[in-house]
mmCIF file with all atom_site columns, C-alpha atoms in Angstrom:
data_model
loop_
_atom_site.group_PDB
_atom_site.id
_atom_site.type_symbol
_atom_site.label_atom_id
_atom_site.label_alt_id
_atom_site.label_comp_id
_atom_site.label_asym_id
_atom_site.label_entity_id
_atom_site.label_seq_id
_atom_site.pdbx_PDB_ins_code
_atom_site.Cartn_x
_atom_site.Cartn_y
_atom_site.Cartn_z
_atom_site.occupancy
_atom_site.B_iso_or_equiv
_atom_site.pdbx_formal_charge
_atom_site.auth_seq_id
_atom_site.auth_comp_id
_atom_site.auth_asym_id
_atom_site.auth_atom_id
_atom_site.pdbx_PDB_model_num
ATOM 1   C CA . MET A 1 1   ? -25.190 -37.658 107.073 1.00 0.00 ? 1   MET A CA 1
ATOM 2   C CA . THR A 1 2   ? -21.871 -39.257 106.295 1.00 0.00 ? 2   THR A CA 1
ATOM 3   C CA . LYS A 1 3   ? -20.158 -40.834 109.270 1.00 0.00 ? 3   LYS A CA 1
ATOM 4   C CA . ASN A 1 4   ? -16.576 -39.948 108.415 1.00 0.00 ? 4   ASN A CA 1
ATOM 5   C CA . ALA A 1 5   ? -16.987 -36.575 106.760 1.00 0.00 ? 5   ALA A CA 1
ATOM 6   C CA . SER A 1 6   ? -16.623 -33.590 109.018 1.00 0.00 ? 6   SER A CA 1
ATOM 7   C CA . LYS A 1 7   ? -19.811 -31.615 109.317 1.00 0.00 ? 7   LYS A CA 1
ATOM 8   C CA . ILE A 1 8   ? -19.824 -28.009 108.187 1.00 0.00 ? 8   ILE A CA 1
ATOM 9   C CA . ARG A 1 9   ? -21.953 -25.806 110.443 1.00 0.00 ? 9   ARG A CA 1
ATOM 10  C CA . PHE A 1 10  ? -23.086 -22.281 109.592 1.00 0.00 ? 10  PHE A CA 1
ATOM 11  C CA . LYS A 1 11  ? -25.983 -19.842 109.569 1.00 0.00 ? 11  LYS A CA 1
ATOM 12  C CA . ALA A 1 12  ? -27.291 -18.102 106.479 1.00 0.00 ? 12  ALA A CA 1
ATOM 13  C CA . LYS A 1 13  ? -30.092 -15.743 105.546 1.00 0.00 ? 13  LYS A CA 1
ATOM 14  C CA . LEU A 1 14  ? -32.854 -16.981 103.232 1.00 0.00 ? 14  LEU A CA 1
ATOM 15  C CA . LEU A 1 15  ? -33.174 -14.692 100.220 1.00 0.00 ? 15  LEU A CA 1
ATOM 16  C CA . ARG A 1 16  ? -35.982 -14.304 97.703  1.00 0.00 ? 16  ARG A CA 1
ATOM 17  C CA . PRO A 1 17  ? -34.931 -14.313 94.036  1.00 0.00 ? 17  PRO A CA 1
ATOM 18  C CA . ALA A 1 18  ? -35.447 -10.970 92.273  1.00 0.00 ? 18  ALA A CA 1
ATOM 19  C CA . GLU A 1 19  ? -36.320 -12.443 88.902  1.00 0.00 ? 19  GLU A CA 1
ATOM 20  C CA . SER A 1 20  ? -38.348 -15.627 88.822  1.00 0.00 ? 20  SER A CA 1
ATOM 21  C CA . GLU A 1 21  ? -41.807 -16.458 87.538  1.00 0.00 ? 21  GLU A CA 1
ATOM 22  C CA . ASN A 1 22  ? -42.369 -18.473 90.738  1.00 0.00 ? 22  ASN A CA 1
ATOM 23  C CA . ALA A 1 23  ? -40.473 -16.170 93.106  1.00 0.00 ? 23  ALA A CA 1
ATOM 24  C CA . ASP A 1 24  ? -42.860 -16.953 95.959  1.00 0.00 ? 24  ASP A CA 1
ATOM 25  C CA . SER A 1 25  ? -42.313 -20.718 95.706  1.00 0.00 ? 25  SER A CA 1
ATOM 26  C CA . TRP A 1 26  ? -38.624 -20.792 96.582  1.00 0.00 ? 26  TRP A CA 1
ATOM 27  C CA . THR A 1 27  ? -35.827 -18.990 98.347  1.00 0.00 ? 27  THR A CA 1
ATOM 28  C CA . PHE A 1 28  ? -32.086 -19.441 98.356  1.00 0.00 ? 28  PHE A CA 1
ATOM 29  C CA . LEU A 1 29  ? -29.090 -18.909 100.556 1.00 0.00 ? 29  LEU A CA 1
ATOM 30  C CA . ILE A 1 30  ? -25.453 -18.255 99.841  1.00 0.00 ? 30  ILE A CA 1
ATOM 31  C CA . LEU A 1 31  ? -22.950 -20.267 101.829 1.00 0.00 ? 31  LEU A CA 1
ATOM 32  C CA . PRO A 1 32  ? -20.348 -18.285 103.757 1.00 0.00 ? 32  PRO A CA 1
ATOM 33  C CA . LYS A 1 33  ? -17.012 -18.518 101.939 1.00 0.00 ? 33  LYS A CA 1
ATOM 34  C CA . ASN A 1 34  ? -15.357 -20.323 104.863 1.00 0.00 ? 34  ASN A CA 1
ATOM 35  C CA . ALA A 1 35  ? -18.085 -23.019 104.835 1.00 0.00 ? 35  ALA A CA 1
ATOM 36  C CA . SER A 1 36  ? -17.882 -23.407 101.066 1.00 0.00 ? 36  SER A CA 1
ATOM 37  C CA . ALA A 1 37  ? -14.083 -23.690 101.210 1.00 0.00 ? 37  ALA A CA 1
ATOM 38  C CA . LYS A 1 38  ? -14.442 -26.916 103.235 1.00 0.00 ? 38  LYS A CA 1
ATOM 39  C CA . LEU A 1 39  ? -16.293 -28.646 100.384 1.00 0.00 ? 39  LEU A CA 1
ATOM 40  C CA . PRO A 1 40  ? -14.415 -30.839 97.884  1.00 0.00 ? 40  PRO A CA 1
ATOM 41  C CA . SER A 1 41  ? -15.262 -28.735 94.814  1.00 0.00 ? 41  SER A CA 1
ATOM 42  C CA . ARG A 1 42  ? -15.944 -25.139 93.778  1.00 0.00 ? 42  ARG A CA 1
ATOM 43  C CA . GLY A 1 43  ? -18.407 -26.576 91.252  1.00 0.00 ? 43  GLY A CA 1
ATOM 44  C CA . MET A 1 44  ? -21.712 -28.321 91.821  1.00 0.00 ? 44  MET A CA 1
ATOM 45  C CA . THR A 1 45  ? -21.479 -30.397 94.978  1.00 0.00 ? 45  THR A CA 1
ATOM 46  C CA . ALA A 1 46  ? -23.981 -32.911 96.341  1.00 0.00 ? 46  ALA A CA 1
ATOM 47  C CA . VAL A 1 47  ? -24.529 -32.553 100.080 1.00 0.00 ? 47  VAL A CA 1
ATOM 48  C CA . GLU A 1 48  ? -26.677 -34.025 102.786 1.00 0.00 ? 48  GLU A CA 1
ATOM 49  C CA . GLY A 1 49  ? -27.415 -32.438 106.095 1.00 0.00 ? 49  GLY A CA 1
ATOM 50  C CA . THR A 1 50  ? -29.931 -30.462 108.070 1.00 0.00 ? 50  THR A CA 1
ATOM 51  C CA . ILE A 1 51  ? -31.549 -27.049 107.883 1.00 0.00 ? 51  ILE A CA 1
ATOM 52  C CA . ASN A 1 52  ? -33.020 -25.957 111.228 1.00 0.00 ? 52  ASN A CA 1
ATOM 53  C CA . GLY A 1 53  ? -32.650 -29.617 112.264 1.00 0.00 ? 53  GLY A CA 1
ATOM 54  C CA . VAL A 1 54  ? -34.606 -31.032 109.273 1.00 0.00 ? 54  VAL A CA 1
ATOM 55  C CA . SER A 1 55  ? -32.744 -33.529 107.064 1.00 0.00 ? 55  SER A CA 1
ATOM 56  C CA . PHE A 1 56  ? -32.300 -32.814 103.362 1.00 0.00 ? 56  PHE A CA 1
ATOM 57  C CA . GLN A 1 57  ? -30.186 -33.777 100.360 1.00 0.00 ? 57  GLN A CA 1
ATOM 58  C CA . ALA A 1 58  ? -29.382 -31.281 97.637  1.00 0.00 ? 58  ALA A CA 1
ATOM 59  C CA . THR A 1 59  ? -26.863 -30.183 95.077  1.00 0.00 ? 59  THR A CA 1
ATOM 60  C CA . LEU A 1 60  ? -25.153 -26.899 95.833  1.00 0.00 ? 60  LEU A CA 1
ATOM 61  C CA . GLU A 1 61  ? -24.627 -24.666 92.803  1.00 0.00 ? 61  GLU A CA 1
ATOM 62  C CA . PRO A 1 62  ? -21.482 -22.590 92.240  1.00 0.00 ? 62  PRO A CA 1
ATOM 63  C CA . ASP A 1 63  ? -22.052 -18.881 92.765  1.00 0.00 ? 63  ASP A CA 1
ATOM 64  C CA . GLY A 1 64  ? -19.280 -17.691 90.417  1.00 0.00 ? 64  GLY A CA 1
ATOM 65  C CA . GLN A 1 65  ? -17.401 -16.231 93.410  1.00 0.00 ? 65  GLN A CA 1
ATOM 66  C CA . LYS A 1 66  ? -15.686 -19.475 94.467  1.00 0.00 ? 66  LYS A CA 1
ATOM 67  C CA . SER A 1 67  ? -18.521 -20.288 96.841  1.00 0.00 ? 67  SER A CA 1
ATOM 68  C CA . HIS A 1 68  ? -21.920 -22.007 96.575  1.00 0.00 ? 68  HIS A CA 1
ATOM 69  C CA . TRP A 1 69  ? -25.633 -21.296 96.834  1.00 0.00 ? 69  TRP A CA 1
ATOM 70  C CA . LEU A 1 70  ? -28.555 -23.533 97.760  1.00 0.00 ? 70  LEU A CA 1
ATOM 71  C CA . LYS A 1 71  ? -32.111 -23.396 96.432  1.00 0.00 ? 71  LYS A CA 1
ATOM 72  C CA . VAL A 1 72  ? -34.574 -23.907 99.285  1.00 0.00 ? 72  VAL A CA 1
ATOM 73  C CA . ASP A 1 73  ? -38.058 -24.781 98.043  1.00 0.00 ? 73  ASP A CA 1
ATOM 74  C CA . SER A 1 74  ? -41.280 -24.071 99.923  1.00 0.00 ? 74  SER A CA 1
ATOM 75  C CA . LYS A 1 75  ? -41.664 -27.683 101.114 1.00 0.00 ? 75  LYS A CA 1
ATOM 76  C CA . LEU A 1 76  ? -38.232 -27.671 102.790 1.00 0.00 ? 76  LEU A CA 1
ATOM 77  C CA . ARG A 1 77  ? -38.902 -24.228 104.292 1.00 0.00 ? 77  ARG A CA 1
ATOM 78  C CA . GLU A 1 78  ? -42.206 -25.453 105.747 1.00 0.00 ? 78  GLU A CA 1
ATOM 79  C CA . THR A 1 79  ? -40.636 -28.531 107.334 1.00 0.00 ? 79  THR A CA 1
ATOM 80  C CA . ALA A 1 80  ? -37.775 -26.363 108.628 1.00 0.00 ? 80  ALA A CA 1
ATOM 81  C CA . GLY A 1 81  ? -40.108 -24.476 110.931 1.00 0.00 ? 81  GLY A CA 1
ATOM 82  C CA . GLY A 1 82  ? -41.864 -22.306 108.356 1.00 0.00 ? 82  GLY A CA 1
ATOM 83  C CA . ALA A 1 83  ? -38.735 -20.336 107.523 1.00 0.00 ? 83  ALA A CA 1
ATOM 84  C CA . GLU A 1 84  ? -39.324 -17.427 105.126 1.00 0.00 ? 84  GLU A CA 1
ATOM 85  C CA . ALA A 1 85  ? -37.200 -15.030 103.105 1.00 0.00 ? 85  ALA A CA 1
ATOM 86  C CA . GLY A 1 86  ? -35.298 -12.810 105.504 1.00 0.00 ? 86  GLY A CA 1
ATOM 87  C CA . ASP A 1 87  ? -35.021 -15.486 108.213 1.00 0.00 ? 87  ASP A CA 1
ATOM 88  C CA . VAL A 1 88  ? -31.639 -16.794 109.312 1.00 0.00 ? 88  VAL A CA 1
ATOM 89  C CA . VAL A 1 89  ? -31.452 -20.592 109.230 1.00 0.00 ? 89  VAL A CA 1
ATOM 90  C CA . THR A 1 90  ? -28.932 -22.985 110.761 1.00 0.00 ? 90  THR A CA 1
ATOM 91  C CA . LEU A 1 91  ? -27.324 -25.576 108.506 1.00 0.00 ? 91  LEU A CA 1
ATOM 92  C CA . GLU A 1 92  ? -25.120 -28.575 109.088 1.00 0.00 ? 92  GLU A CA 1
ATOM 93  C CA . ILE A 1 93  ? -23.894 -30.196 105.874 1.00 0.00 ? 93  ILE A CA 1
ATOM 94  C CA . ALA A 1 94  ? -21.365 -32.694 104.572 1.00 0.00 ? 94  ALA A CA 1
ATOM 95  C CA . PRO A 1 95  ? -20.557 -33.988 101.082 1.00 0.00 ? 95  PRO A CA 1
ATOM 96  C CA . ALA A 1 96  ? -23.037 -36.704 100.080 1.00 0.00 ? 96  ALA A CA 1
ATOM 97  C CA . ILE A 1 97  ? -21.902 -40.319 100.211 1.00 0.00 ? 97  ILE A CA 1
ATOM 98  C CA . GLU A 1 98  ? -23.121 -40.849 96.637  1.00 0.00 ? 98  GLU A CA 1
ATOM 99  C CA . GLU A 1 99  ? -23.595 -38.350 93.847  1.00 0.00 ? 99  GLU A CA 1
ATOM 100 C CA . PRO A 1 100 ? -27.279 -38.161 92.903  1.00 0.00 ? 100 PRO A CA 1
ATOM 101 C CA . GLU A 1 101 ? -28.220 -38.790 89.292  1.00 0.00 ? 101 GLU A CA 1
ATOM 102 C CA . PRO A 1 102 ? -28.848 -35.472 87.507  1.00 0.00 ? 102 PRO A CA 1
ATOM 103 C CA . GLU A 1 103 ? -32.097 -34.826 85.658  1.00 0.00 ? 103 GLU A CA 1
ATOM 104 C CA . VAL A 1 104 ? -31.431 -34.974 81.918  1.00 0.00 ? 104 VAL A CA 1
ATOM 105 C CA . PRO A 1 105 ? -33.205 -32.166 80.016  1.00 0.00 ? 105 PRO A CA 1
ATOM 106 C CA . PRO A 1 106 ? -35.718 -33.415 77.412  1.00 0.00 ? 106 PRO A CA 1
ATOM 107 C CA . ASP A 1 107 ? -33.780 -32.007 74.420  1.00 0.00 ? 107 ASP A CA 1
ATOM 108 C CA . LEU A 1 108 ? -30.568 -33.757 75.497  1.00 0.00 ? 108 LEU A CA 1
ATOM 109 C CA . LYS A 1 109 ? -32.443 -36.974 76.293  1.00 0.00 ? 109 LYS A CA 1
ATOM 110 C CA . LYS A 1 110 ? -33.961 -36.923 72.787  1.00 0.00 ? 110 LYS A CA 1
ATOM 111 C CA . ALA A 1 111 ? -30.588 -36.236 71.144  1.00 0.00 ? 111 ALA A CA 1
ATOM 112 C CA . LEU A 1 112 ? -28.898 -39.044 73.086  1.00 0.00 ? 112 LEU A CA 1
ATOM 113 C CA . ALA A 1 113 ? -31.659 -41.478 72.092  1.00 0.00 ? 113 ALA A CA 1
ATOM 114 C CA . ALA A 1 114 ? -30.987 -40.646 68.418  1.00 0.00 ? 114 ALA A CA 1
ATOM 115 C CA . ALA A 1 115 ? -27.188 -40.491 68.785  1.00 0.00 ? 115 ALA A CA 1
ATOM 116 C CA . ASP A 1 116 ? -24.556 -43.045 67.835  1.00 0.00 ? 116 ASP A CA 1
ATOM 117 C CA . PRO A 1 117 ? -24.786 -46.059 70.198  1.00 0.00 ? 117 PRO A CA 1
ATOM 118 C CA . LYS A 1 118 ? -21.210 -45.332 71.340  1.00 0.00 ? 118 LYS A CA 1
ATOM 119 C CA . ALA A 1 119 ? -22.404 -41.945 72.677  1.00 0.00 ? 119 ALA A CA 1
ATOM 120 C CA . ARG A 1 120 ? -25.110 -43.661 74.736  1.00 0.00 ? 120 ARG A CA 1
ATOM 121 C CA . THR A 1 121 ? -22.599 -46.236 76.005  1.00 0.00 ? 121 THR A CA 1
ATOM 122 C CA . VAL A 1 122 ? -20.143 -43.559 77.140  1.00 0.00 ? 122 VAL A CA 1
ATOM 123 C CA . TRP A 1 123 ? -23.005 -41.509 78.663  1.00 0.00 ? 123 TRP A CA 1
ATOM 124 C CA . SER A 1 124 ? -24.184 -44.450 80.749  1.00 0.00 ? 124 SER A CA 1
ATOM 125 C CA . ASP A 1 125 ? -20.607 -45.327 81.753  1.00 0.00 ? 125 ASP A CA 1
ATOM 126 C CA . ILE A 1 126 ? -19.531 -41.899 83.057  1.00 0.00 ? 126 ILE A CA 1
ATOM 127 C CA . THR A 1 127 ? -20.111 -40.752 86.622  1.00 0.00 ? 127 THR A CA 1
ATOM 128 C CA . PRO A 1 128 ? -23.156 -38.735 87.676  1.00 0.00 ? 128 PRO A CA 1
ATOM 129 C CA . MET A 1 129 ? -20.819 -35.774 88.265  1.00 0.00 ? 129 MET A CA 1
ATOM 130 C CA . ALA A 1 130 ? -19.508 -36.007 84.695  1.00 0.00 ? 130 ALA A CA 1
ATOM 131 C CA . ARG A 1 131 ? -23.098 -36.196 83.382  1.00 0.00 ? 131 ARG A CA 1
ATOM 132 C CA . ARG A 1 132 ? -23.948 -33.156 85.507  1.00 0.00 ? 132 ARG A CA 1
ATOM 133 C CA . ASP A 1 133 ? -21.017 -31.257 83.953  1.00 0.00 ? 133 ASP A CA 1
ATOM 134 C CA . TRP A 1 134 ? -22.226 -32.055 80.432  1.00 0.00 ? 134 TRP A CA 1
ATOM 135 C CA . ILE A 1 135 ? -25.761 -30.945 81.362  1.00 0.00 ? 135 ILE A CA 1
ATOM 136 C CA . HIS A 1 136 ? -24.526 -27.771 83.014  1.00 0.00 ? 136 HIS A CA 1
ATOM 137 C CA . TRP A 1 137 ? -22.329 -26.907 80.024  1.00 0.00 ? 137 TRP A CA 1
ATOM 138 C CA . ILE A 1 138 ? -25.328 -27.308 77.711  1.00 0.00 ? 138 ILE A CA 1
ATOM 139 C CA . ALA A 1 139 ? -27.679 -25.411 80.023  1.00 0.00 ? 139 ALA A CA 1
ATOM 140 C CA . SER A 1 140 ? -25.251 -22.513 80.427  1.00 0.00 ? 140 SER A CA 1
ATOM 141 C CA . ALA A 1 141 ? -25.769 -21.532 76.778  1.00 0.00 ? 141 ALA A CA 1
ATOM 142 C CA . LYS A 1 142 ? -27.502 -18.179 76.571  1.00 0.00 ? 142 LYS A CA 1
ATOM 143 C CA . GLN A 1 143 ? -29.073 -18.674 73.133  1.00 0.00 ? 143 GLN A CA 1
ATOM 144 C CA . ALA A 1 144 ? -31.172 -21.537 71.755  1.00 0.00 ? 144 ALA A CA 1
ATOM 145 C CA . GLU A 1 145 ? -28.808 -21.926 68.784  1.00 0.00 ? 145 GLU A CA 1
ATOM 146 C CA . THR A 1 146 ? -25.808 -22.280 71.085  1.00 0.00 ? 146 THR A CA 1
ATOM 147 C CA . ARG A 1 147 ? -27.648 -24.820 73.223  1.00 0.00 ? 147 ARG A CA 1
ATOM 148 C CA . ALA A 1 148 ? -28.600 -26.876 70.143  1.00 0.00 ? 148 ALA A CA 1
ATOM 149 C CA . ARG A 1 149 ? -24.999 -26.742 68.891  1.00 0.00 ? 149 ARG A CA 1
ATOM 150 C CA . ARG A 1 150 ? -23.685 -27.843 72.293  1.00 0.00 ? 150 ARG A CA 1
ATOM 151 C CA . ILE A 1 151 ? -26.090 -30.794 72.374  1.00 0.00 ? 151 ILE A CA 1
ATOM 152 C CA . LYS A 1 152 ? -24.943 -31.843 68.899  1.00 0.00 ? 152 LYS A CA 1
ATOM 153 C CA . ASN A 1 153 ? -21.282 -31.425 69.888  1.00 0.00 ? 153 ASN A CA 1
ATOM 154 C CA . ALA A 1 154 ? -21.823 -33.337 73.144  1.00 0.00 ? 154 ALA A CA 1
ATOM 155 C CA . CYS A 1 155 ? -23.269 -36.306 71.253  1.00 0.00 ? 155 CYS A CA 1
ATOM 156 C CA . SER A 1 156 ? -20.308 -36.234 68.830  1.00 0.00 ? 156 SER A CA 1
ATOM 157 C CA . MET A 1 157 ? -17.727 -35.948 71.603  1.00 0.00 ? 157 MET A CA 1
ATOM 158 C CA . LEU A 1 158 ? -19.366 -38.753 73.610  1.00 0.00 ? 158 LEU A CA 1
ATOM 159 C CA . ALA A 1 159 ? -19.452 -40.945 70.477  1.00 0.00 ? 159 ALA A CA 1
ATOM 160 C CA . ALA A 1 160 ? -15.718 -40.265 70.113  1.00 0.00 ? 160 ALA A CA 1
ATOM 161 C CA . GLY A 1 161 ? -15.177 -41.542 73.666  1.00 0.00 ? 161 GLY A CA 1
ATOM 162 C CA . LYS A 1 162 ? -14.802 -38.185 75.407  1.00 0.00 ? 162 LYS A CA 1
ATOM 163 C CA . ARG A 1 163 ? -15.891 -38.577 79.031  1.00 0.00 ? 163 ARG A CA 1
ATOM 164 C CA . ARG A 1 164 ? -15.571 -34.973 80.245  1.00 0.00 ? 164 ARG A CA 1
ATOM 165 C CA . VAL A 1 165 ? -16.545 -31.721 78.628  1.00 0.00 ? 165 VAL A CA 1
ATOM 166 C CA . CYS A 1 166 ? -13.424 -29.707 77.742  1.00 0.00 ? 166 CYS A CA 1
ATOM 167 C CA . CYS A 1 167 ? -12.608 -26.281 79.005  1.00 0.00 ? 167 CYS A CA 1
ATOM 168 C CA . PHE A 1 168 ? -15.624 -26.086 81.300  1.00 0.00 ? 168 PHE A CA 1
ATOM 169 C CA . ASP A 1 169 ? -15.190 -23.939 84.391  1.00 0.00 ? 169 ASP A CA 1
ATOM 170 C CA . ARG A 1 170 ? -17.206 -25.828 87.016  1.00 0.00 ? 170 ARG A CA 1
ATOM 171 C CA . SER A 1 171 ? -16.980 -22.904 89.453  1.00 0.00 ? 171 SER A CA 1
ATOM 172 C CA . GLY A 1 172 ? -18.340 -20.241 87.101  1.00 0.00 ? 172 GLY A CA 1
ATOM 173 C CA . PHE A 1 173 ? -15.559 -17.944 88.316  1.00 0.00 ? 173 PHE A CA 1
ATOM 174 C CA . TYR A 1 174 ? -14.056 -17.275 84.896  1.00 0.00 ? 174 TYR A CA 1
ATOM 175 C CA . ASP A 1 175 ? -17.031 -17.293 82.552  1.00 0.00 ? 175 ASP A CA 1
ATOM 176 C CA . LYS A 1 176 ? -19.767 -16.165 84.951  1.00 0.00 ? 176 LYS A CA 1
ATOM 177 C CA . SER A 1 177 ? -22.297 -18.454 83.290  1.00 0.00 ? 177 SER A CA 1
ATOM 178 C CA . MET A 1 178 ? -23.079 -19.807 86.745  1.00 0.00 ? 178 MET A CA 1
ATOM 179 C CA . SER A 1 179 ? -23.994 -17.546 89.617  1.00 0.00 ? 179 SER A CA 1
ATOM 180 C CA . ALA A 1 180 ? -26.360 -17.239 92.493  1.00 0.00 ? 180 ALA A CA 1
ATOM 181 C CA . PRO A 1 181 ? -29.702 -15.623 91.716  1.00 0.00 ? 181 PRO A CA 1
ATOM 182 C CA . LYS A 1 182 ? -29.957 -11.895 92.337  1.00 0.00 ? 182 LYS A CA 1
ATOM 183 C CA . PRO A 1 183 ? -31.779 -11.348 95.625  1.00 0.00 ? 183 PRO A CA 1
ATOM 184 C CA . ALA A 1 184 ? -34.919 -9.203  95.710  1.00 0.00 ? 184 ALA A CA 1
ATOM 185 C CA . ILE A 1 185 ? -34.421 -6.034  97.674  1.00 0.00 ? 185 ILE A CA 1
#
């Protein structure tokens, strides 16, 4: 946990996603709005902290309502006292000292490898948060054709020296492409 950052403490209920092929393998929680408001961004935010006293690092996702949600996989639930969907867990989080490197999807990785060398240079020079924004913009496409077009456009924009994706709502509040999963009832 960061030494200087103030810790954000709250309780939240673990929820099971309604629609997921592996719905039994993970749960999620939605941060209370007052806890989320203390974070530096309404968009994806890397945090470190504890859940039921067990240390973890993760990236919070925007919920489209100016707050965040956290995916809690089965391994973290087990180490956090065997918490299950429906249980209330205690969290203490703070913004991470360093942004973790995002996982680059295979189709984007392939396109970057074949792209103009300038695109690869800009990609490697931008911050992990900027790379995450590009990835999220591409992944938020609803159709395969749109995703392919965004990958092509990203490579062109990066080759032109563009470091940030334009007109991308990191919070999901305006375009609703980002939101918390729907909880199972």
